[in-house]
Amino acid sequence: MFNLTHYRRGRWIIPLILMGSAATHAAPEKMDFPTAVRMALEQNPTLAATAEQIENARAQQRAARGGLLPRLDLNVEASRTNAPLGAFAGRLSQQRVTAADFDPARLNDPEDFD
């Protein structure tokens, strides 16, 4: 049920609060234009976000430029084995297979292969 006395009492609370808060704030200081511009630029969150976006774009630009530079890749492998299959495969991959490599004694008991 609607209470009329509660409504009448409540409608005065908001103006009293507003008047009290307005009385506690001091009058604004006078400010010259350059100071106002400097404060607006320092306290603008959009400018801070824009500065981060600019730095991000510069980082992406540096990364893209790095892709244009020449690259040098080096791959080094080393192995040593005296396993029959490994030794023969090593000679074969280095294209150093000779007729002597097909001798059964050498195939079954190879020397160390580097």
Short mmCIF file of N, CA and C in Angstrom, two decimals:
data_model
loop_
_atom_site.label_atom_id
_atom_site.label_comp_id
_atom_site.label_asym_id
_atom_site.label_seq_id
_atom_site.Cartn_x
_atom_site.Cartn_y
_atom_site.Cartn_z
N MET A 1 0.83 -1.17 0.00
CA MET A 1 0.00 0.00 0.00
C MET A 1 0.89 1.25 0.00
N PHE A 2 0.48 2.28 -0.67
CA PHE A 2 1.24 3.51 -0.83
C PHE A 2 1.09 4.37 0.42
N ASN A 3 2.22 4.83 0.95
CA ASN A 3 2.20 5.64 2.15
C ASN A 3 2.53 7.07 1.77
N LEU A 4 1.58 7.98 1.89
CA LEU A 4 1.72 9.37 1.46
C LEU A 4 2.69 10.13 2.36
N THR A 5 2.69 9.86 3.65
CA THR A 5 3.59 10.59 4.55
C THR A 5 5.04 10.21 4.27
N HIS A 6 5.26 8.96 3.91
CA HIS A 6 6.62 8.52 3.57
C HIS A 6 7.09 9.25 2.30
N TYR A 7 6.23 9.43 1.35
CA TYR A 7 6.56 10.13 0.10
C TYR A 7 6.89 11.59 0.39
N ARG A 8 6.10 12.26 1.21
CA ARG A 8 6.35 13.68 1.52
C ARG A 8 7.66 13.86 2.27
N ARG A 9 7.95 12.96 3.16
CA ARG A 9 9.18 13.06 3.92
C ARG A 9 10.39 12.78 3.00
N GLY A 10 10.28 11.82 2.09
CA GLY A 10 11.38 11.42 1.23
C GLY A 10 11.71 12.43 0.15
N ARG A 11 10.73 13.23 -0.25
CA ARG A 11 11.01 14.16 -1.35
C ARG A 11 11.86 15.33 -0.89
N TRP A 12 12.03 15.53 0.40
CA TRP A 12 12.88 16.61 0.90
C TRP A 12 14.31 16.12 1.17
N ILE A 13 14.50 14.85 1.23
CA ILE A 13 15.83 14.33 1.56
C ILE A 13 16.82 14.60 0.43
N ILE A 14 16.43 14.38 -0.80
CA ILE A 14 17.35 14.54 -1.93
C ILE A 14 17.80 16.00 -2.07
N PRO A 15 16.90 16.99 -2.03
CA PRO A 15 17.39 18.37 -2.12
C PRO A 15 18.30 18.75 -0.95
N LEU A 16 18.03 18.24 0.24
CA LEU A 16 18.89 18.55 1.38
C LEU A 16 20.29 17.96 1.19
N ILE A 17 20.34 16.76 0.67
CA ILE A 17 21.65 16.13 0.41
C ILE A 17 22.42 16.92 -0.64
N LEU A 18 21.74 17.33 -1.69
CA LEU A 18 22.40 18.09 -2.75
C LEU A 18 22.91 19.43 -2.25
N MET A 19 22.13 20.09 -1.44
CA MET A 19 22.56 21.38 -0.90
C MET A 19 23.75 21.19 0.04
N GLY A 20 23.73 20.14 0.82
CA GLY A 20 24.84 19.89 1.74
C GLY A 20 26.12 19.56 1.01
N SER A 21 26.01 18.78 -0.05
CA SER A 21 27.22 18.44 -0.79
C SER A 21 27.74 19.64 -1.57
N ALA A 22 26.88 20.51 -2.04
CA ALA A 22 27.31 21.70 -2.77
C ALA A 22 28.00 22.67 -1.81
N ALA A 23 27.56 22.72 -0.57
CA ALA A 23 28.17 23.63 0.39
C ALA A 23 29.56 23.18 0.80
N THR A 24 29.83 21.89 0.78
CA THR A 24 31.14 21.39 1.21
C THR A 24 32.21 21.57 0.14
N HIS A 25 31.83 21.70 -1.12
CA HIS A 25 32.81 21.90 -2.19
C HIS A 25 33.18 23.37 -2.27
N ALA A 26 34.49 23.61 -2.42
CA ALA A 26 34.96 24.98 -2.54
C ALA A 26 34.69 25.47 -3.96
N ALA A 27 34.70 26.75 -4.09
CA ALA A 27 34.50 27.35 -5.42
C ALA A 27 35.68 26.97 -6.30
N PRO A 28 35.44 26.70 -7.59
CA PRO A 28 36.54 26.29 -8.46
C PRO A 28 37.57 27.40 -8.61
N GLU A 29 38.84 27.00 -8.72
CA GLU A 29 39.90 27.98 -8.90
C GLU A 29 39.88 28.49 -10.33
N LYS A 30 40.32 29.71 -10.50
CA LYS A 30 40.44 30.24 -11.85
C LYS A 30 41.70 29.64 -12.46
N MET A 31 41.59 29.32 -13.74
CA MET A 31 42.68 28.63 -14.40
C MET A 31 42.90 29.26 -15.76
N ASP A 32 44.17 29.40 -16.14
CA ASP A 32 44.44 29.95 -17.46
C ASP A 32 44.34 28.84 -18.50
N PHE A 33 44.26 29.23 -19.75
CA PHE A 33 44.02 28.27 -20.83
C PHE A 33 45.15 27.24 -20.97
N PRO A 34 46.42 27.64 -20.96
CA PRO A 34 47.48 26.62 -21.11
C PRO A 34 47.46 25.58 -19.98
N THR A 35 47.15 26.01 -18.76
CA THR A 35 47.06 25.06 -17.65
C THR A 35 45.90 24.11 -17.85
N ALA A 36 44.78 24.62 -18.32
CA ALA A 36 43.61 23.77 -18.57
C ALA A 36 43.91 22.74 -19.66
N VAL A 37 44.60 23.16 -20.71
CA VAL A 37 44.95 22.24 -21.80
C VAL A 37 45.92 21.17 -21.28
N ARG A 38 46.93 21.58 -20.51
CA ARG A 38 47.91 20.64 -19.97
C ARG A 38 47.23 19.62 -19.07
N MET A 39 46.32 20.05 -18.19
CA MET A 39 45.62 19.13 -17.30
C MET A 39 44.72 18.18 -18.09
N ALA A 40 44.07 18.71 -19.12
CA ALA A 40 43.19 17.86 -19.93
C ALA A 40 43.99 16.78 -20.66
N LEU A 41 45.17 17.15 -21.16
CA LEU A 41 46.00 16.17 -21.86
C LEU A 41 46.59 15.13 -20.90
N GLU A 42 46.96 15.55 -19.69
CA GLU A 42 47.53 14.62 -18.72
C GLU A 42 46.49 13.63 -18.20
N GLN A 43 45.24 14.05 -18.09
CA GLN A 43 44.22 13.22 -17.46
C GLN A 43 43.29 12.56 -18.47
N ASN A 44 43.64 12.56 -19.72
CA ASN A 44 42.80 11.98 -20.75
C ASN A 44 43.15 10.50 -20.94
N PRO A 45 42.26 9.57 -20.55
CA PRO A 45 42.59 8.15 -20.69
C PRO A 45 42.65 7.70 -22.15
N THR A 46 41.96 8.39 -23.03
CA THR A 46 41.99 8.03 -24.45
C THR A 46 43.39 8.25 -25.03
N LEU A 47 44.04 9.32 -24.60
CA LEU A 47 45.39 9.58 -25.08
C LEU A 47 46.37 8.52 -24.59
N ALA A 48 46.21 8.07 -23.36
CA ALA A 48 47.08 7.02 -22.84
C ALA A 48 46.88 5.74 -23.64
N ALA A 49 45.64 5.40 -23.96
CA ALA A 49 45.36 4.20 -24.75
C ALA A 49 45.92 4.35 -26.16
N THR A 50 45.82 5.54 -26.72
CA THR A 50 46.34 5.78 -28.06
C THR A 50 47.86 5.64 -28.08
N ALA A 51 48.52 6.11 -27.04
CA ALA A 51 49.97 5.97 -26.96
C ALA A 51 50.36 4.49 -26.94
N GLU A 52 49.61 3.67 -26.24
CA GLU A 52 49.88 2.22 -26.23
C GLU A 52 49.64 1.61 -27.61
N GLN A 53 48.62 2.06 -28.31
CA GLN A 53 48.34 1.55 -29.65
C GLN A 53 49.46 1.92 -30.62
N ILE A 54 50.00 3.13 -30.47
CA ILE A 54 51.10 3.57 -31.33
C ILE A 54 52.33 2.71 -31.07
N GLU A 55 52.64 2.45 -29.80
CA GLU A 55 53.80 1.61 -29.47
C GLU A 55 53.61 0.19 -30.00
N ASN A 56 52.39 -0.32 -29.93
CA ASN A 56 52.09 -1.66 -30.46
C ASN A 56 52.29 -1.69 -31.98
N ALA A 57 51.85 -0.65 -32.67
CA ALA A 57 52.02 -0.58 -34.12
C ALA A 57 53.50 -0.51 -34.49
N ARG A 58 54.29 0.23 -33.70
CA ARG A 58 55.72 0.32 -33.98
C ARG A 58 56.40 -1.03 -33.77
N ALA A 59 55.98 -1.77 -32.75
CA ALA A 59 56.55 -3.10 -32.51
C ALA A 59 56.22 -4.04 -33.67
N GLN A 60 55.00 -3.96 -34.18
CA GLN A 60 54.62 -4.80 -35.32
C GLN A 60 55.41 -4.41 -36.56
N GLN A 61 55.67 -3.11 -36.71
CA GLN A 61 56.45 -2.64 -37.85
C GLN A 61 57.89 -3.16 -37.77
N ARG A 62 58.48 -3.13 -36.57
CA ARG A 62 59.83 -3.66 -36.41
C ARG A 62 59.87 -5.16 -36.71
N ALA A 63 58.84 -5.89 -36.28
CA ALA A 63 58.79 -7.33 -36.54
C ALA A 63 58.66 -7.61 -38.04
N ALA A 64 57.86 -6.80 -38.72
CA ALA A 64 57.69 -6.99 -40.17
C ALA A 64 58.98 -6.67 -40.90
N ARG A 65 59.68 -5.62 -40.46
CA ARG A 65 60.94 -5.27 -41.09
C ARG A 65 61.99 -6.36 -40.89
N GLY A 66 61.94 -7.02 -39.74
CA GLY A 66 62.88 -8.09 -39.47
C GLY A 66 62.71 -9.27 -40.41
N GLY A 67 61.50 -9.46 -40.94
CA GLY A 67 61.26 -10.53 -41.89
C GLY A 67 61.91 -10.28 -43.24
N LEU A 68 62.28 -9.05 -43.52
CA LEU A 68 62.91 -8.72 -44.80
C LEU A 68 64.42 -8.94 -44.79
N LEU A 69 64.99 -9.09 -43.61
CA LEU A 69 66.44 -9.27 -43.52
C LEU A 69 66.82 -10.69 -43.93
N PRO A 70 68.03 -10.86 -44.46
CA PRO A 70 68.47 -12.21 -44.84
C PRO A 70 68.64 -13.09 -43.60
N ARG A 71 68.43 -14.38 -43.81
CA ARG A 71 68.55 -15.36 -42.73
C ARG A 71 69.62 -16.37 -43.07
N LEU A 72 70.28 -16.83 -42.05
CA LEU A 72 71.27 -17.88 -42.23
C LEU A 72 70.91 -19.00 -41.27
N ASP A 73 70.62 -20.16 -41.82
CA ASP A 73 70.30 -21.33 -41.01
C ASP A 73 71.46 -22.31 -41.13
N LEU A 74 71.84 -22.88 -40.01
CA LEU A 74 72.93 -23.83 -39.99
C LEU A 74 72.45 -25.09 -39.29
N ASN A 75 72.67 -26.22 -39.92
CA ASN A 75 72.27 -27.50 -39.35
C ASN A 75 73.48 -28.41 -39.35
N VAL A 76 73.87 -28.86 -38.17
CA VAL A 76 75.04 -29.71 -38.05
C VAL A 76 74.62 -31.03 -37.43
N GLU A 77 75.05 -32.11 -38.03
CA GLU A 77 74.77 -33.43 -37.49
C GLU A 77 76.07 -34.20 -37.39
N ALA A 78 76.18 -35.03 -36.39
CA ALA A 78 77.36 -35.88 -36.24
C ALA A 78 76.90 -37.22 -35.69
N SER A 79 77.54 -38.26 -36.16
CA SER A 79 77.22 -39.60 -35.65
C SER A 79 78.45 -40.49 -35.80
N ARG A 80 78.46 -41.52 -34.99
CA ARG A 80 79.54 -42.51 -35.06
C ARG A 80 78.90 -43.84 -34.77
N THR A 81 79.11 -44.80 -35.63
CA THR A 81 78.50 -46.11 -35.43
C THR A 81 79.37 -47.21 -36.02
N ASN A 82 79.18 -48.39 -35.48
CA ASN A 82 79.79 -49.56 -36.09
C ASN A 82 78.72 -50.63 -36.32
N ALA A 83 77.43 -50.21 -36.23
CA ALA A 83 76.34 -51.12 -36.56
C ALA A 83 76.34 -51.32 -38.07
N PRO A 84 76.17 -52.56 -38.53
CA PRO A 84 76.27 -52.83 -39.98
C PRO A 84 75.34 -51.96 -40.82
N LEU A 85 74.07 -51.90 -40.44
CA LEU A 85 73.11 -51.13 -41.24
C LEU A 85 73.41 -49.64 -41.17
N GLY A 86 73.73 -49.14 -39.98
CA GLY A 86 74.03 -47.71 -39.81
C GLY A 86 75.26 -47.28 -40.58
N ALA A 87 76.30 -48.11 -40.56
CA ALA A 87 77.53 -47.77 -41.27
C ALA A 87 77.30 -47.75 -42.78
N PHE A 88 76.58 -48.75 -43.29
CA PHE A 88 76.31 -48.78 -44.73
C PHE A 88 75.40 -47.61 -45.13
N ALA A 89 74.38 -47.33 -44.32
CA ALA A 89 73.47 -46.22 -44.65
C ALA A 89 74.22 -44.89 -44.62
N GLY A 90 75.16 -44.74 -43.69
CA GLY A 90 75.96 -43.51 -43.63
C GLY A 90 76.80 -43.32 -44.86
N ARG A 91 77.46 -44.39 -45.30
CA ARG A 91 78.26 -44.29 -46.53
C ARG A 91 77.37 -44.00 -47.73
N LEU A 92 76.19 -44.62 -47.74
CA LEU A 92 75.27 -44.41 -48.85
C LEU A 92 74.76 -42.97 -48.88
N SER A 93 74.43 -42.41 -47.72
CA SER A 93 73.91 -41.03 -47.69
C SER A 93 75.00 -40.02 -48.03
N GLN A 94 76.26 -40.36 -47.77
CA GLN A 94 77.37 -39.47 -48.13
C GLN A 94 77.90 -39.75 -49.53
N GLN A 95 77.27 -40.68 -50.21
CA GLN A 95 77.66 -41.07 -51.58
C GLN A 95 79.12 -41.51 -51.63
N ARG A 96 79.50 -42.33 -50.63
CA ARG A 96 80.86 -42.86 -50.58
C ARG A 96 80.87 -44.39 -50.64
N VAL A 97 79.90 -44.99 -51.28
CA VAL A 97 79.82 -46.45 -51.38
C VAL A 97 80.72 -46.91 -52.53
N THR A 98 81.56 -47.90 -52.22
CA THR A 98 82.44 -48.47 -53.24
C THR A 98 82.13 -49.96 -53.38
N ALA A 99 82.75 -50.61 -54.31
CA ALA A 99 82.54 -52.05 -54.52
C ALA A 99 83.02 -52.84 -53.32
N ALA A 100 84.03 -52.35 -52.62
CA ALA A 100 84.56 -53.05 -51.45
C ALA A 100 83.55 -53.06 -50.29
N ASP A 101 82.64 -52.09 -50.28
CA ASP A 101 81.64 -52.04 -49.20
C ASP A 101 80.64 -53.18 -49.30
N PHE A 102 80.56 -53.86 -50.42
CA PHE A 102 79.62 -54.97 -50.59
C PHE A 102 80.22 -56.31 -50.19
N ASP A 103 81.46 -56.33 -49.75
CA ASP A 103 82.09 -57.56 -49.26
C ASP A 103 81.34 -58.01 -48.00
N PRO A 104 80.85 -59.27 -47.94
CA PRO A 104 80.08 -59.72 -46.78
C PRO A 104 80.82 -59.57 -45.45
N ALA A 105 82.11 -59.76 -45.44
CA ALA A 105 82.86 -59.61 -44.18
C ALA A 105 82.84 -58.15 -43.72
N ARG A 106 82.96 -57.25 -44.64
CA ARG A 106 82.94 -55.82 -44.28
C ARG A 106 81.52 -55.36 -43.96
N LEU A 107 80.53 -55.91 -44.67
CA LEU A 107 79.14 -55.54 -44.38
C LEU A 107 78.72 -55.98 -42.98
N ASN A 108 79.13 -57.16 -42.54
CA ASN A 108 78.71 -57.70 -41.25
C ASN A 108 79.55 -57.18 -40.08
N ASP A 109 80.77 -56.76 -40.34
CA ASP A 109 81.64 -56.27 -39.27
C ASP A 109 82.34 -55.01 -39.74
N PRO A 110 81.61 -53.89 -39.87
CA PRO A 110 82.22 -52.67 -40.43
C PRO A 110 83.13 -51.99 -39.41
N GLU A 111 84.00 -51.15 -39.94
CA GLU A 111 84.81 -50.28 -39.09
C GLU A 111 83.91 -49.16 -38.56
N ASP A 112 84.38 -48.46 -37.53
CA ASP A 112 83.62 -47.31 -37.04
C ASP A 112 83.40 -46.30 -38.17
N PHE A 113 82.20 -45.83 -38.27
CA PHE A 113 81.87 -44.88 -39.32
C PHE A 113 81.49 -43.55 -38.69
N ASP A 114 82.12 -42.49 -39.13
CA ASP A 114 81.81 -41.15 -38.62
C ASP A 114 81.02 -40.39 -39.66
#
